[in-house]
Amino acid sequence: PSSVEVYLQKHEVTATGGDVPAPFMTFEDTGFPPEILREIHVAGFTSPTPIQAQTWPIALQNRDIVAIAKTGSGKTLGYLIPAFVHLKRRRNNPQNGPTVLVLAPTRELATQIQDEALKFGRASRVSCTCLYGGAPKVHQLKELERGADIVVATPGRLNDILEMKRIDFRQVSLLVLDEADRMLDMGFEPQIRKIVNEIPPQRQTLMYTATWPKEVRKIAGDLLRNPVQVNIGNVD
Ligand code: ADP
Ligand code: MG
């Protein structure tokens, strides 16, 4: 077997749906811009995690992905770094609204994602703001008005702000659903669907989930277009 086959088998990586590119087994393989590789080097990371290795080349082809993997597998940078590359390609003005929208189930998770985006996107001059419930809207709206390339949000608060017409989705071309199974468990499906209905259909969608029950399969089927399904390890 080839070194790629050995790698995939060793890390229990499977990818199905169309022609799947080979994983990036090293950071050099990624061809990421130097300012991004520098931040990865500063963080002291030695190699991509299996989910990063397999999803990065697929995401860079602008394809939809549903990735099923346990927590702690490096999913955040799995989508954030392709998001930075996406932003660099689009060169949109964040004053006109976000280009990347990340949905996450909780305030804690959303702020962790924002922290990671600001840390690893610093040299790329990525701007990122966070919207979540349980805190007054006024400060969040003010930050949003300043403009952000990436908006990380919980579905409830984002849906409120959308109904107030205080966010413009016209530039959104990359949508990420992080911890999709947990968002559904929390009852966010109606808000997620309302939000996604307002996003231009010509978008790339990346969905991450730790489990793969029928509710998650259903929403993946509705929101993703010809996705590549990537599984890491044995998941139910
Ligand atoms: P998940 O979302 O899959 O639960 P995270 O994205 O939160 O996982 O990542 C878990 C931890 O691994 C974080 O501290 C993150 O900074 C770190 N990490 C991410 N990618 C790598 C890598 N390639 N090498 C080492 N550590 C990494
Ligand atoms: Mg995560």
mmCIF file of C-alpha atoms and ligand atoms in Angstrom:
data_model
loop_
_atom_site.group_PDB
_atom_site.id
_atom_site.type_symbol
_atom_site.label_atom_id
_atom_site.label_comp_id
_atom_site.label_asym_id
_atom_site.label_seq_id
_atom_site.Cartn_x
_atom_site.Cartn_y
_atom_site.Cartn_z
ATOM 1 C CA PRO A 1 0.000 0.000 0.000
ATOM 2 C CA SER A 2 1.024 3.605 -0.649
ATOM 3 C CA SER A 3 2.029 5.973 2.148
ATOM 4 C CA VAL A 4 -1.333 7.739 1.723
ATOM 5 C CA GLU A 5 -3.213 4.462 2.202
ATOM 6 C CA VAL A 6 -1.140 3.635 5.272
ATOM 7 C CA TYR A 7 -1.847 7.088 6.717
ATOM 8 C CA LEU A 8 -5.610 6.859 6.116
ATOM 9 C CA GLN A 9 -5.831 3.396 7.617
ATOM 10 C CA LYS A 10 -3.695 4.241 10.627
ATOM 11 C CA HIS A 11 -5.854 7.248 11.498
ATOM 12 C CA GLU A 12 -9.154 5.563 10.546
ATOM 13 C CA VAL A 13 -9.936 8.204 7.934
ATOM 14 C CA THR A 14 -12.562 7.502 5.297
ATOM 15 C CA ALA A 15 -13.817 9.965 2.709
ATOM 16 C CA THR A 16 -16.631 9.253 0.268
ATOM 17 C CA GLY A 17 -18.412 11.246 -2.420
ATOM 18 C CA GLY A 18 -16.774 12.024 -5.731
ATOM 19 C CA ASP A 19 -13.087 12.240 -6.457
ATOM 20 C CA VAL A 20 -11.416 12.746 -3.109
ATOM 21 C CA PRO A 21 -8.006 14.453 -3.138
ATOM 22 C CA ALA A 22 -5.129 12.927 -1.181
ATOM 23 C CA PRO A 23 -4.668 14.193 2.389
ATOM 24 C CA PHE A 24 -2.086 16.842 3.223
ATOM 25 C CA MET A 25 0.180 14.815 5.453
ATOM 26 C CA THR A 26 2.456 17.774 6.264
ATOM 27 C CA PHE A 27 1.934 21.530 6.588
ATOM 28 C CA GLU A 28 4.229 22.022 3.585
ATOM 29 C CA ASP A 29 1.799 19.969 1.475
ATOM 30 C CA THR A 30 -0.987 22.482 2.128
ATOM 31 C CA GLY A 31 0.454 25.343 0.108
ATOM 32 C CA PHE A 32 -1.128 27.711 2.629
ATOM 33 C CA PRO A 33 0.121 31.310 2.383
ATOM 34 C CA PRO A 34 3.299 31.981 4.417
ATOM 35 C CA GLU A 35 1.521 34.269 6.898
ATOM 36 C CA ILE A 36 -0.772 31.381 7.840
ATOM 37 C CA LEU A 37 2.039 28.818 8.041
ATOM 38 C CA ARG A 38 3.914 31.221 10.305
ATOM 39 C CA GLU A 39 1.055 31.312 12.843
ATOM 40 C CA ILE A 40 0.866 27.492 12.798
ATOM 41 C CA HIS A 41 4.623 27.353 13.409
ATOM 42 C CA VAL A 42 4.355 29.844 16.280
ATOM 43 C CA ALA A 43 1.675 27.622 17.870
ATOM 44 C CA GLY A 44 4.221 24.805 17.849
ATOM 45 C CA PHE A 45 2.136 22.364 15.805
ATOM 46 C CA THR A 46 4.176 19.707 14.030
ATOM 47 C CA SER A 47 1.642 18.170 11.643
ATOM 48 C CA PRO A 48 -2.001 18.449 10.617
ATOM 49 C CA THR A 49 -4.470 16.358 12.617
ATOM 50 C CA PRO A 50 -6.141 13.613 10.534
ATOM 51 C CA ILE A 51 -9.322 15.647 10.057
ATOM 52 C CA GLN A 52 -7.309 18.663 8.931
ATOM 53 C CA ALA A 53 -5.186 16.500 6.632
ATOM 54 C CA GLN A 54 -8.225 15.056 4.861
ATOM 55 C CA THR A 55 -10.648 18.002 4.863
ATOM 56 C CA TRP A 56 -8.242 20.818 3.924
ATOM 57 C CA PRO A 57 -7.628 19.731 0.314
ATOM 58 C CA ILE A 58 -11.374 19.138 -0.165
ATOM 59 C CA ALA A 59 -12.338 22.506 1.333
ATOM 60 C CA LEU A 60 -9.776 24.299 -0.850
ATOM 61 C CA GLN A 61 -11.589 22.856 -3.897
ATOM 62 C CA ASN A 62 -14.681 24.782 -2.687
ATOM 63 C CA ARG A 63 -16.604 21.579 -2.101
ATOM 64 C CA ASP A 64 -19.159 20.945 0.617
ATOM 65 C CA ILE A 65 -18.087 18.648 3.441
ATOM 66 C CA VAL A 66 -19.789 16.820 6.245
ATOM 67 C CA ALA A 67 -17.147 15.746 8.743
ATOM 68 C CA ILE A 68 -17.907 13.296 11.509
ATOM 69 C CA ALA A 69 -15.286 13.285 14.234
ATOM 70 C CA LYS A 70 -14.992 13.297 18.005
ATOM 71 C CA THR A 71 -14.119 16.398 19.980
ATOM 72 C CA GLY A 72 -10.471 17.275 20.349
ATOM 73 C CA SER A 73 -9.660 16.349 16.761
ATOM 74 C CA GLY A 74 -8.756 19.855 15.592
ATOM 75 C CA LYS A 75 -11.957 20.713 13.758
ATOM 76 C CA THR A 76 -11.795 24.455 14.473
ATOM 77 C CA LEU A 77 -8.643 25.057 12.439
ATOM 78 C CA GLY A 78 -10.001 22.427 10.075
ATOM 79 C CA TYR A 79 -12.483 25.033 8.858
ATOM 80 C CA LEU A 80 -10.874 28.314 9.957
ATOM 81 C CA ILE A 81 -7.756 27.981 7.825
ATOM 82 C CA PRO A 82 -9.712 27.204 4.636
ATOM 83 C CA ALA A 83 -11.892 30.173 5.645
ATOM 84 C CA PHE A 84 -8.799 32.428 5.709
ATOM 85 C CA VAL A 85 -7.847 31.204 2.226
ATOM 86 C CA HIS A 86 -11.451 31.794 1.085
ATOM 87 C CA LEU A 87 -11.303 35.381 2.422
ATOM 88 C CA LYS A 88 -8.022 35.989 0.653
ATOM 89 C CA ARG A 89 -9.536 34.822 -2.627
ATOM 90 C CA ARG A 90 -12.715 36.910 -2.278
ATOM 91 C CA ARG A 91 -11.183 40.152 -0.984
ATOM 92 C CA ASN A 92 -14.623 41.427 0.061
ATOM 93 C CA ASN A 93 -15.038 44.592 2.092
ATOM 94 C CA PRO A 94 -16.188 43.529 5.590
ATOM 95 C CA GLN A 95 -18.070 46.839 5.862
ATOM 96 C CA ASN A 96 -20.581 45.279 3.464
ATOM 97 C CA GLY A 97 -21.185 42.283 5.695
ATOM 98 C CA PRO A 98 -19.413 39.057 6.620
ATOM 99 C CA THR A 99 -18.050 36.616 4.042
ATOM 100 C CA VAL A 100 -17.812 33.683 6.446
ATOM 101 C CA LEU A 101 -20.532 32.680 8.878
ATOM 102 C CA VAL A 102 -19.883 30.107 11.600
ATOM 103 C CA LEU A 103 -22.794 28.721 13.637
ATOM 104 C CA ALA A 104 -22.001 27.107 16.984
ATOM 105 C CA PRO A 105 -24.234 25.884 19.824
ATOM 106 C CA THR A 106 -23.034 27.912 22.821
ATOM 107 C CA ARG A 107 -21.569 31.237 23.847
ATOM 108 C CA GLU A 108 -18.513 29.485 25.259
ATOM 109 C CA LEU A 109 -17.841 27.642 22.036
ATOM 110 C CA ALA A 110 -18.494 30.710 19.881
ATOM 111 C CA THR A 111 -15.994 32.801 21.843
ATOM 112 C CA GLN A 112 -13.395 30.004 21.675
ATOM 113 C CA ILE A 113 -13.795 29.918 17.894
ATOM 114 C CA GLN A 114 -13.435 33.699 17.719
ATOM 115 C CA ASP A 115 -10.266 33.541 19.846
ATOM 116 C CA GLU A 116 -8.786 30.916 17.516
ATOM 117 C CA ALA A 117 -9.771 32.960 14.432
ATOM 118 C CA LEU A 118 -8.122 36.096 15.826
ATOM 119 C CA LYS A 119 -4.987 34.206 16.905
ATOM 120 C CA PHE A 120 -4.382 32.256 13.700
ATOM 121 C CA GLY A 121 -5.774 34.978 11.423
ATOM 122 C CA ARG A 122 -3.745 37.790 12.933
ATOM 123 C CA ALA A 123 -1.026 37.904 10.275
ATOM 124 C CA SER A 124 -3.728 37.552 7.593
ATOM 125 C CA ARG A 125 -5.550 40.568 9.091
ATOM 126 C CA VAL A 126 -8.768 38.626 9.508
ATOM 127 C CA SER A 127 -11.522 40.381 11.449
ATOM 128 C CA CYS A 128 -14.011 38.354 13.460
ATOM 129 C CA THR A 129 -16.921 39.160 15.728
ATOM 130 C CA CYS A 130 -19.125 37.053 17.945
ATOM 131 C CA LEU A 131 -22.916 37.044 18.545
ATOM 132 C CA TYR A 132 -24.509 35.054 21.371
ATOM 133 C CA GLY A 133 -27.448 35.191 23.742
ATOM 134 C CA GLY A 134 -27.461 35.954 27.455
ATOM 135 C CA ALA A 135 -25.761 39.318 26.981
ATOM 136 C CA PRO A 136 -27.126 42.674 25.795
ATOM 137 C CA LYS A 137 -27.286 43.139 22.029
ATOM 138 C CA VAL A 138 -26.038 46.726 22.010
ATOM 139 C CA HIS A 139 -22.317 45.956 22.239
ATOM 140 C CA GLN A 140 -22.546 43.066 19.777
ATOM 141 C CA LEU A 141 -24.418 45.243 17.275
ATOM 142 C CA LYS A 142 -21.808 47.973 17.590
ATOM 143 C CA GLU A 143 -19.013 45.494 16.878
ATOM 144 C CA LEU A 144 -20.975 44.109 13.938
ATOM 145 C CA GLU A 145 -21.375 47.604 12.492
ATOM 146 C CA ARG A 146 -17.608 48.040 12.468
ATOM 147 C CA GLY A 147 -17.482 45.178 9.984
ATOM 148 C CA ALA A 148 -16.113 41.652 10.268
ATOM 149 C CA ASP A 149 -14.888 39.102 7.731
ATOM 150 C CA ILE A 150 -16.054 36.271 9.967
ATOM 151 C CA VAL A 151 -19.141 36.236 12.177
ATOM 152 C CA VAL A 152 -19.326 33.445 14.745
ATOM 153 C CA ALA A 153 -22.808 33.133 16.225
ATOM 154 C CA THR A 154 -25.232 31.009 18.163
ATOM 155 C CA PRO A 155 -28.389 30.435 16.080
ATOM 156 C CA GLY A 156 -30.849 32.100 18.510
ATOM 157 C CA ARG A 157 -29.059 35.436 18.776
ATOM 158 C CA LEU A 158 -28.149 35.540 15.102
ATOM 159 C CA ASN A 159 -31.756 34.909 14.137
ATOM 160 C CA ASP A 160 -32.860 37.808 16.387
ATOM 161 C CA ILE A 161 -30.340 40.141 14.757
ATOM 162 C CA LEU A 162 -31.394 38.929 11.314
ATOM 163 C CA GLU A 163 -35.052 39.684 12.094
ATOM 164 C CA MET A 164 -33.994 43.161 13.219
ATOM 165 C CA LYS A 165 -32.321 43.503 9.793
ATOM 166 C CA ARG A 166 -29.040 44.429 11.429
ATOM 167 C CA ILE A 167 -26.881 41.994 9.473
ATOM 168 C CA ASP A 168 -26.307 41.785 5.729
ATOM 169 C CA PHE A 169 -25.785 38.262 4.349
ATOM 170 C CA ARG A 170 -25.292 39.223 0.707
ATOM 171 C CA GLN A 171 -21.544 38.521 0.773
ATOM 172 C CA VAL A 172 -21.728 35.271 2.732
ATOM 173 C CA SER A 173 -20.154 32.572 0.603
ATOM 174 C CA LEU A 174 -18.836 30.182 3.245
ATOM 175 C CA LEU A 175 -21.112 28.731 5.901
ATOM 176 C CA VAL A 176 -19.855 26.509 8.723
ATOM 177 C CA LEU A 177 -22.078 24.516 11.059
ATOM 178 C CA ASP A 178 -19.942 23.447 14.000
ATOM 179 C CA GLU A 179 -21.246 20.800 16.407
ATOM 180 C CA ALA A 180 -24.365 20.412 14.276
ATOM 181 C CA ASP A 181 -25.645 17.510 16.364
ATOM 182 C CA ARG A 182 -25.480 19.591 19.521
ATOM 183 C CA MET A 183 -27.236 22.544 17.890
ATOM 184 C CA LEU A 184 -30.087 20.231 16.913
ATOM 185 C CA ASP A 185 -30.201 18.694 20.414
ATOM 186 C CA MET A 186 -30.589 22.220 21.782
ATOM 187 C CA GLY A 187 -33.608 22.831 19.550
ATOM 188 C CA PHE A 188 -31.957 25.298 17.169
ATOM 189 C CA GLU A 189 -33.147 23.654 13.960
ATOM 190 C CA PRO A 190 -35.857 26.285 13.135
ATOM 191 C CA GLN A 191 -33.401 29.162 13.651
ATOM 192 C CA ILE A 192 -30.724 27.409 11.603
ATOM 193 C CA ARG A 193 -33.140 26.912 8.731
ATOM 194 C CA LYS A 194 -34.323 30.546 8.843
ATOM 195 C CA ILE A 195 -30.725 31.774 8.815
ATOM 196 C CA VAL A 196 -29.647 29.493 5.980
ATOM 197 C CA ASN A 197 -32.668 30.570 3.917
ATOM 198 C CA GLU A 198 -31.251 34.105 3.900
ATOM 199 C CA ILE A 199 -27.785 33.106 2.699
ATOM 200 C CA PRO A 200 -27.103 33.213 -1.039
ATOM 201 C CA PRO A 201 -27.399 29.671 -2.448
ATOM 202 C CA GLN A 202 -24.057 29.892 -4.280
ATOM 203 C CA ARG A 203 -22.139 29.124 -1.142
ATOM 204 C CA GLN A 204 -19.795 26.518 0.246
ATOM 205 C CA THR A 205 -21.094 24.714 3.328
ATOM 206 C CA LEU A 206 -19.012 22.794 5.848
ATOM 207 C CA MET A 207 -20.728 20.790 8.576
ATOM 208 C CA TYR A 208 -19.074 19.187 11.608
ATOM 209 C CA THR A 209 -20.701 16.719 13.955
ATOM 210 C CA ALA A 210 -19.592 14.206 16.570
ATOM 211 C CA THR A 211 -22.509 11.851 15.896
ATOM 212 C CA TRP A 212 -24.502 10.894 12.812
ATOM 213 C CA PRO A 213 -28.133 10.241 13.773
ATOM 214 C CA LYS A 214 -30.971 10.618 11.275
ATOM 215 C CA GLU A 215 -31.829 14.222 12.275
ATOM 216 C CA VAL A 216 -28.291 15.309 11.416
ATOM 217 C CA ARG A 217 -28.342 13.287 8.190
ATOM 218 C CA LYS A 218 -31.597 15.010 7.232
ATOM 219 C CA ILE A 219 -30.341 18.564 7.733
ATOM 220 C CA ALA A 220 -27.057 17.703 6.008
ATOM 221 C CA GLY A 221 -29.081 16.425 3.045
ATOM 222 C CA ASP A 222 -31.080 19.667 2.959
ATOM 223 C CA LEU A 223 -28.240 22.165 3.407
ATOM 224 C CA LEU A 224 -25.245 20.618 1.639
ATOM 225 C CA ARG A 225 -24.643 20.135 -2.081
ATOM 226 C CA ASN A 226 -22.909 16.918 -3.139
ATOM 227 C CA PRO A 227 -20.867 16.836 0.046
ATOM 228 C CA VAL A 228 -17.817 14.726 0.618
ATOM 229 C CA GLN A 229 -18.367 12.788 3.816
ATOM 230 C CA VAL A 230 -15.260 12.466 5.967
ATOM 231 C CA ASN A 231 -15.241 10.135 8.961
ATOM 232 C CA ILE A 232 -12.470 9.996 11.522
ATOM 233 C CA GLY A 233 -12.456 6.966 13.814
ATOM 234 C CA ASN A 234 -15.498 4.937 14.659
ATOM 235 C CA VAL A 235 -18.542 7.111 15.172
ATOM 236 C CA ASP A 236 -22.134 6.053 15.607
HETATM 237 P P1 ADP B 1 -12.454 19.930 18.154
HETATM 238 O O1 ADP B 1 -13.209 21.119 17.638
HETATM 239 O O2 ADP B 1 -12.327 18.840 17.147
HETATM 240 O O3 ADP B 1 -12.980 19.443 19.460
HETATM 241 P P2 ADP B 1 -10.333 21.819 18.520
HETATM 242 O O4 ADP B 1 -10.398 22.473 17.198
HETATM 243 O O5 ADP B 1 -10.934 22.553 19.659
HETATM 244 O O6 ADP B 1 -10.963 20.363 18.434
HETATM 245 O O7 ADP B 1 -8.798 21.464 18.806
HETATM 246 C C1 ADP B 1 -8.370 20.854 19.988
HETATM 247 C C2 ADP B 1 -6.991 21.367 20.373
HETATM 248 O O8 ADP B 1 -6.007 20.930 19.427
HETATM 249 C C3 ADP B 1 -6.892 22.879 20.406
HETATM 250 O O9 ADP B 1 -6.163 23.275 21.532
HETATM 251 C C4 ADP B 1 -6.129 23.223 19.134
HETATM 252 O O10 ADP B 1 -5.400 24.427 19.222
HETATM 253 C C5 ADP B 1 -5.213 22.027 18.994
HETATM 254 N N1 ADP B 1 -4.785 21.750 17.604
HETATM 255 C C6 ADP B 1 -5.461 22.020 16.466
HETATM 256 N N2 ADP B 1 -4.766 21.623 15.396
HETATM 257 C C7 ADP B 1 -3.616 21.078 15.843
HETATM 258 C C8 ADP B 1 -2.478 20.473 15.209
HETATM 259 N N3 ADP B 1 -2.409 20.353 13.882
HETATM 260 N N4 ADP B 1 -1.480 20.013 15.990
HETATM 261 C C9 ADP B 1 -1.568 20.122 17.347
HETATM 262 N N5 ADP B 1 -2.601 20.679 18.005
HETATM 263 C C10 ADP B 1 -3.622 21.145 17.266
HETATM 264 MG MG MG B 2 -14.942 22.070 18.129
#
